Tab-separated table of C-alpha atoms in Angstrom:
chain	number	residue	atom	x	y	z
A	1	MET	CA	-13.642	-11.676	7.260
A	2	ILE	CA	-10.215	-12.389	5.720
A	3	THR	CA	-7.858	-12.253	8.715
A	4	TYR	CA	-4.811	-10.929	6.864
A	5	LEU	CA	-6.736	-7.888	5.624
A	6	LYS	CA	-6.684	-6.089	8.957
A	7	GLY	CA	-4.109	-4.413	11.141
A	8	SER	CA	-0.853	-3.187	9.638
A	9	LEU	CA	-0.277	-3.963	5.964
A	10	VAL	CA	2.852	-2.372	4.513
A	11	ALA	CA	2.966	-0.693	1.105
A	12	LEU	CA	6.470	-2.009	0.503
A	13	ILE	CA	9.169	-0.069	-1.323
A	14	THR	CA	11.007	-1.782	-4.164
A	15	PRO	CA	14.720	-1.740	-3.237
A	16	MET	CA	17.131	-1.095	-6.111
A	17	ASN	CA	20.897	-1.196	-6.415
A	18	GLU	CA	23.048	1.638	-7.693
A	19	TYR	CA	22.367	0.555	-11.292
A	20	GLY	CA	18.594	0.640	-10.838
A	21	ALA	CA	18.062	-3.127	-10.818
A	22	ILE	CA	15.843	-4.723	-8.157
A	23	ASP	CA	18.004	-5.554	-5.134
A	24	GLN	CA	17.045	-9.099	-4.110
A	25	ILE	CA	19.238	-9.080	-1.007
A	26	SER	CA	17.527	-5.973	0.350
A	27	LEU	CA	14.116	-7.348	-0.662
A	28	ASN	CA	14.841	-10.442	1.425
A	29	LYS	CA	15.871	-8.257	4.354
A	30	LEU	CA	12.743	-6.112	4.102
A	31	ILE	CA	10.335	-9.044	3.965
A	32	ASN	CA	11.962	-10.742	6.937
A	33	TYR	CA	11.919	-7.454	8.859
A	34	HIS	CA	8.141	-7.258	8.405
A	35	ILE	CA	7.619	-10.892	9.347
A	36	GLU	CA	9.581	-10.320	12.569
A	37	SER	CA	7.834	-7.007	13.313
A	38	GLY	CA	4.222	-8.213	13.245
A	39	THR	CA	3.126	-6.769	9.913
A	40	THR	CA	-0.071	-8.532	8.833
A	41	ALA	CA	0.570	-8.610	5.071
A	42	ILE	CA	2.847	-7.117	2.441
A	43	VAL	CA	1.569	-5.181	-0.561
A	44	ILE	CA	4.083	-5.553	-3.375
A	45	ALA	CA	4.322	-3.285	-6.416
A	46	GLY	CA	1.920	-0.595	-5.346
A	47	THR	CA	2.430	3.156	-5.662
A	48	THR	CA	5.145	3.062	-3.004
A	49	GLY	CA	6.709	0.106	-4.814
A	50	GLU	CA	7.245	2.226	-7.963
A	51	ILE	CA	5.091	-0.014	-10.115
A	52	SER	CA	4.808	2.782	-12.695
A	53	THR	CA	8.504	2.502	-13.572
A	54	LEU	CA	8.865	-1.295	-13.509
A	55	THR	CA	8.796	-3.240	-16.758
A	56	HIS	CA	6.259	-6.050	-17.022
A	57	GLU	CA	9.080	-8.599	-16.664
A	58	GLU	CA	10.423	-6.862	-13.542
A	59	TYR	CA	6.951	-6.669	-12.048
A	60	TYR	CA	6.390	-10.406	-12.471
A	61	LYS	CA	9.852	-11.172	-11.065
A	62	LEU	CA	9.308	-8.892	-8.069
A	63	VAL	CA	6.033	-10.589	-7.149
A	64	THR	CA	7.487	-14.085	-7.711
A	65	TRP	CA	10.604	-13.339	-5.650
A	66	SER	CA	8.483	-11.924	-2.827
A	67	ILE	CA	6.370	-15.083	-2.716
A	68	GLU	CA	9.498	-17.243	-2.676
A	69	ILE	CA	11.166	-15.202	0.086
A	70	SER	CA	8.048	-15.149	2.252
A	71	GLU	CA	7.714	-18.962	2.116
A	72	GLY	CA	4.127	-18.655	3.268
A	73	ARG	CA	5.129	-16.846	6.480
A	74	ILE	CA	3.298	-13.643	5.516
A	75	PRO	CA	0.621	-13.012	2.865
A	76	ILE	CA	1.740	-11.264	-0.318
A	77	ILE	CA	-0.766	-8.973	-2.012
A	78	SER	CA	0.099	-7.776	-5.506
A	79	GLY	CA	-0.635	-4.310	-6.797
A	80	ILE	CA	-2.321	-4.000	-10.179
A	81	SER	CA	-1.817	-0.558	-11.694
A	82	THR	CA	-3.045	-0.015	-15.213
A	83	ASN	CA	-5.708	2.067	-16.934
A	84	SER	CA	-6.502	-0.798	-19.306
A	85	THR	CA	-9.143	-3.287	-18.178
A	86	ASN	CA	-7.849	-5.966	-20.543
A	87	GLU	CA	-4.294	-5.617	-19.251
A	88	ALA	CA	-5.504	-5.794	-15.646
A	89	ILE	CA	-7.353	-9.026	-16.456
A	90	LEU	CA	-4.199	-10.537	-18.007
A	91	ILE	CA	-2.196	-9.697	-14.871
A	92	ALA	CA	-4.870	-11.113	-12.588
A	93	LYS	CA	-5.023	-14.352	-14.577
A	94	ARG	CA	-1.233	-14.712	-14.556
A	95	PHE	CA	-1.047	-14.771	-10.768
A	96	ASN	CA	-4.190	-16.784	-10.046
A	97	ASP	CA	-2.258	-19.897	-8.909
A	98	SER	CA	1.029	-18.275	-7.957
A	99	GLY	CA	0.735	-17.967	-4.192
A	100	VAL	CA	-0.417	-14.358	-4.296
A	101	MET	CA	-3.159	-13.925	-1.687
A	102	GLY	CA	-4.992	-11.055	-3.343
A	103	TYR	CA	-4.806	-7.923	-5.461
A	104	LEU	CA	-4.812	-4.218	-4.682
A	105	ILE	CA	-6.249	-2.651	-7.837
A	106	VAL	CA	-5.968	1.088	-8.388
A	107	THR	CA	-8.619	3.104	-10.201
A	108	PRO	CA	-7.715	3.735	-13.862
A	109	TYR	CA	-5.612	6.856	-14.182
A	110	PHE	CA	-5.321	9.417	-16.979
A	111	ASN	CA	-8.382	8.187	-18.922
A	112	CYS	CA	-10.498	8.978	-15.783
A	113	PRO	CA	-13.636	6.874	-16.369
A	114	ASN	CA	-17.017	7.841	-14.947
A	115	GLN	CA	-18.673	5.793	-12.174
A	116	LYS	CA	-20.268	3.418	-14.688
A	117	GLY	CA	-16.890	2.773	-16.267
A	118	LEU	CA	-15.311	2.192	-12.882
A	119	PHE	CA	-17.974	-0.330	-11.930
A	120	TYR	CA	-17.570	-2.378	-15.102
A	121	HIS	CA	-13.757	-2.139	-14.957
A	122	PHE	CA	-13.524	-3.695	-11.494
A	123	LYS	CA	-16.366	-6.125	-12.207
A	124	ALA	CA	-14.577	-7.464	-15.297
A	125	ILE	CA	-11.346	-8.043	-13.373
A	126	ALA	CA	-13.216	-9.784	-10.552
A	127	GLU	CA	-14.925	-12.115	-13.009
A	128	ASN	CA	-11.534	-13.299	-14.249
A	129	SER	CA	-9.954	-14.105	-10.886
A	130	ASP	CA	-11.084	-15.947	-7.764
A	131	LEU	CA	-8.583	-14.096	-5.571
A	132	PRO	CA	-9.714	-11.452	-3.079
A	133	GLN	CA	-9.576	-7.977	-4.571
A	134	ILE	CA	-9.164	-4.668	-2.793
A	135	LEU	CA	-10.235	-1.478	-4.539
A	136	TYR	CA	-7.629	1.286	-4.304
A	137	ASN	CA	-8.890	4.859	-4.332
A	138	VAL	CA	-6.206	7.558	-4.428
A	139	PRO	CA	-7.651	10.475	-6.444
A	140	ILE	CA	-4.695	12.774	-5.807
A	141	ARG	CA	-2.509	10.388	-7.835
A	142	THR	CA	-4.980	9.107	-10.414
A	143	GLY	CA	-7.391	12.010	-11.003
A	144	CYS	CA	-10.188	9.492	-10.558
A	145	ASP	CA	-12.435	9.095	-7.498
A	146	ILE	CA	-14.552	5.992	-6.898
A	147	LEU	CA	-17.596	7.220	-4.993
A	148	PRO	CA	-19.188	5.389	-2.030
A	149	SER	CA	-22.276	4.499	-4.098
A	150	THR	CA	-20.055	2.726	-6.660
A	151	VAL	CA	-18.076	1.016	-3.903
A	152	ALA	CA	-21.393	-0.300	-2.559
A	153	ARG	CA	-22.340	-1.795	-5.931
A	154	LEU	CA	-18.939	-3.449	-6.263
A	155	ALA	CA	-19.113	-4.811	-2.708
A	156	ASN	CA	-21.906	-7.124	-3.901
A	157	ILE	CA	-19.379	-8.971	-6.105
A	158	LYS	CA	-18.153	-11.847	-3.937
A	159	ASN	CA	-14.377	-11.540	-4.408
A	160	ILE	CA	-14.272	-7.726	-4.138
A	161	VAL	CA	-13.672	-7.748	-0.404
A	162	GLY	CA	-12.572	-4.251	0.571
A	163	ILE	CA	-11.158	-0.847	-0.272
A	164	LYS	CA	-7.983	1.045	0.481
A	165	ASP	CA	-9.189	4.615	0.860
A	166	ALA	CA	-6.324	7.100	0.497
A	167	THR	CA	-8.474	10.211	0.223
A	168	GLY	CA	-7.764	11.236	3.827
A	169	ASP	CA	-11.469	12.137	4.061
A	170	LEU	CA	-12.721	10.533	7.260
A	171	LYS	CA	-16.334	11.117	6.235
A	172	ARG	CA	-15.843	8.340	3.688
A	173	VAL	CA	-15.656	5.727	6.456
A	174	ASN	CA	-19.268	6.235	7.542
A	175	GLN	CA	-20.470	6.922	4.016
A	176	ILE	CA	-19.176	3.551	2.822
A	177	GLN	CA	-20.083	1.611	5.987
A	178	GLU	CA	-23.714	2.680	5.664
A	179	LEU	CA	-23.895	1.097	2.194
A	180	VAL	CA	-21.985	-2.187	2.578
A	181	SER	CA	-22.171	-5.302	4.724
A	182	ASP	CA	-20.075	-5.710	7.871
A	183	ASN	CA	-17.815	-8.146	5.987
A	184	PHE	CA	-16.596	-5.486	3.552
A	185	ILE	CA	-13.161	-4.333	4.716
A	186	LEU	CA	-12.182	-0.672	4.947
A	187	LEU	CA	-8.449	0.026	5.049
A	188	SER	CA	-6.861	3.440	5.376
A	189	GLY	CA	-4.322	4.506	2.800
A	190	ASP	CA	-3.336	7.652	4.686
A	191	ASP	CA	-0.999	7.196	7.658
A	192	GLU	CA	-1.709	10.558	9.239
A	193	SER	CA	-5.442	9.888	9.604
A	194	ALA	CA	-5.242	6.084	9.931
A	195	LEU	CA	-5.788	5.941	13.696
A	196	ASP	CA	-8.988	7.993	13.409
A	197	PHE	CA	-10.019	5.935	10.376
A	198	MET	CA	-9.724	2.751	12.423
A	199	GLN	CA	-11.514	4.258	15.392
A	200	LEU	CA	-14.463	4.989	13.101
A	201	GLY	CA	-14.637	1.372	11.961
A	202	GLY	CA	-11.749	0.783	9.565
A	203	LYS	CA	-9.965	-2.530	10.011
A	204	GLY	CA	-6.408	-1.379	9.421
A	205	VAL	CA	-3.995	0.573	7.246
A	206	ILE	CA	-1.904	-0.063	4.153
A	207	SER	CA	0.984	1.977	5.455
A	208	VAL	CA	3.958	3.829	4.016
A	209	THR	CA	5.293	4.637	7.496
A	210	ALA	CA	5.411	0.907	8.318
A	211	ASN	CA	8.365	0.575	5.940
A	212	VAL	CA	10.555	2.041	8.708
A	213	ALA	CA	8.289	1.709	11.775
A	214	ALA	CA	6.767	-1.744	11.301
A	215	LYS	CA	6.568	-2.684	14.989
A	216	GLU	CA	5.075	0.670	15.928
A	217	ILE	CA	2.349	0.638	13.269
A	218	ALA	CA	1.475	-2.982	14.079
A	219	LYS	CA	1.186	-2.117	17.769
A	220	ILE	CA	-1.006	0.937	17.084
A	221	CYS	CA	-3.370	-1.225	15.038
A	222	THR	CA	-3.497	-3.845	17.796
A	223	LEU	CA	-4.190	-1.210	20.454
A	224	VAL	CA	-7.026	0.353	18.459
A	225	ALA	CA	-8.610	-3.057	17.838
A	226	ARG	CA	-8.341	-3.717	21.568
A	227	GLY	CA	-9.970	-0.391	22.436
A	228	SER	CA	-6.812	0.997	24.075
A	229	LEU	CA	-7.158	4.327	22.277
A	230	ALA	CA	-5.211	6.509	24.729
A	231	GLU	CA	-2.182	4.226	24.477
A	232	ALA	CA	-2.522	4.077	20.692
A	233	ARG	CA	-2.616	7.887	20.445
A	234	CYS	CA	0.410	8.217	22.700
A	235	LEU	CA	2.434	5.921	20.436
A	236	ASN	CA	1.073	7.513	17.256
A	237	LYS	CA	2.040	10.988	18.516
A	238	LYS	CA	5.700	10.028	18.175
A	239	LEU	CA	5.092	9.114	14.530
A	240	ILE	CA	3.047	12.145	13.424
A	241	PRO	CA	6.050	14.144	12.089
A	242	LEU	CA	7.084	11.015	10.183
A	243	HIS	CA	3.577	10.440	8.761
A	244	ARG	CA	3.600	14.030	7.451
A	245	ASN	CA	7.173	14.365	6.244
A	246	LEU	CA	7.274	11.073	4.376
A	247	PHE	CA	5.252	13.100	1.866
A	248	TYR	CA	7.550	16.133	1.926
A	249	GLU	CA	8.276	15.120	-1.648
A	250	THR	CA	6.375	12.690	-3.831
A	251	ASN	CA	6.123	9.189	-2.407
A	252	PRO	CA	8.321	7.054	-2.460
A	253	ILE	CA	11.205	9.548	-2.573
A	254	PRO	CA	11.307	10.257	1.203
A	255	ILE	CA	10.525	6.709	2.421
A	256	LYS	CA	13.331	5.210	0.344
A	257	TRP	CA	15.803	7.664	1.861
A	258	ALA	CA	14.446	6.880	5.344
A	259	CYS	CA	14.818	3.124	4.767
A	260	LYS	CA	18.460	3.661	3.839
A	261	VAL	CA	19.092	5.830	6.922
A	262	VAL	CA	17.713	3.201	9.317
A	263	GLY	CA	19.728	0.479	7.582
A	264	LEU	CA	16.991	-1.505	5.871
A	265	ILE	CA	18.350	-1.021	2.331
A	266	GLU	CA	21.766	-0.268	0.891
A	267	LYS	CA	20.799	2.388	-1.659
A	268	ASP	CA	17.879	4.787	-1.975
A	269	THR	CA	17.972	4.469	-5.758
A	270	LEU	CA	14.932	5.736	-7.630
A	271	ARG	CA	14.059	5.612	-11.296
A	272	LEU	CA	13.438	8.639	-13.427
A	273	PRO	CA	11.335	10.709	-13.396
A	274	MET	CA	11.828	10.360	-9.621
A	275	THR	CA	15.023	11.898	-8.240
A	276	SER	CA	16.740	11.812	-4.839
A	277	LEU	CA	15.379	13.586	-1.771
A	278	LYS	CA	16.518	17.203	-1.530
A	279	LYS	CA	18.865	18.287	1.255
A	280	SER	CA	16.088	20.276	2.958
A	281	GLY	CA	13.916	17.162	3.001
A	282	ARG	CA	16.699	15.062	4.478
A	283	LEU	CA	17.100	17.456	7.405
A	284	ILE	CA	13.362	17.468	8.106
A	285	LEU	CA	12.995	13.719	7.752
A	286	LYS	CA	15.987	13.031	9.970
A	287	LYS	CA	14.333	15.067	12.747
A	288	ALA	CA	11.134	13.050	12.268
A	289	LEU	CA	13.047	9.768	12.520
A	290	LEU	CA	14.759	10.999	15.675
A	291	HIS	CA	11.416	12.068	17.155
A	292	ALA	CA	10.059	8.578	16.464
A	293	GLY	CA	13.097	6.977	18.122
A	294	LEU	CA	14.037	5.125	14.938
A	295	ILE	CA	17.607	6.496	14.758
């Protein structure tokens, strides 16, 4: 099993200055914060990283800068988010020898392929890259659900090594585990159910909450792996309001505001069509941060 694909992986925000440009100083601060906090790996340019509003040039720069800042101290996994198989292949080829340690590839959105289309989409990308690839299933955002039977077929392709399941449906853990080998990695993509997901056999979480609570999420993952479930639940209880309210508005609106409040970034700038967190959300999220002991 690939060691960096377990425990706490952060779905990193993309910090931006007041003009909307990527903030390299804050990016450096964030990456070092995760290295110091025990995060296992960093997922760059995923949903939380606002990949949908980055230009191709910005996306490539963001991944390159992250690799340079990390200096090999923490694995960098790059998000691939496109509904075009050919474009996904071009991206995968571009980063093959860059220092990226793997890809998190979301199901095609908007065109919503059937299960046959999903299989051949991911298969084609895998055939054009030797890097480990993680399937990313988040139907609420893409309108497209990759079913366990299709996951099982894809798991037979050697460099498709796991799945980030963000359905929040804990039944999926057993449904997928029954169909794949023990080496296939199941990662939660839903912070609120992640502890239960891991208890059922998942190897970790690609976490939004870890953006502001990196040490806490890393410790929870370690405790679960160790079998110290009561201690893990006690720590997770402090984070439950945060897990929930980081989705008070569409991700990453709340988490960017939270990162600014705890001092990890200078500005909580978002790009249209995303707009700043509403006042009501700020009040709720501040209570959640206080409950977690983060402010």
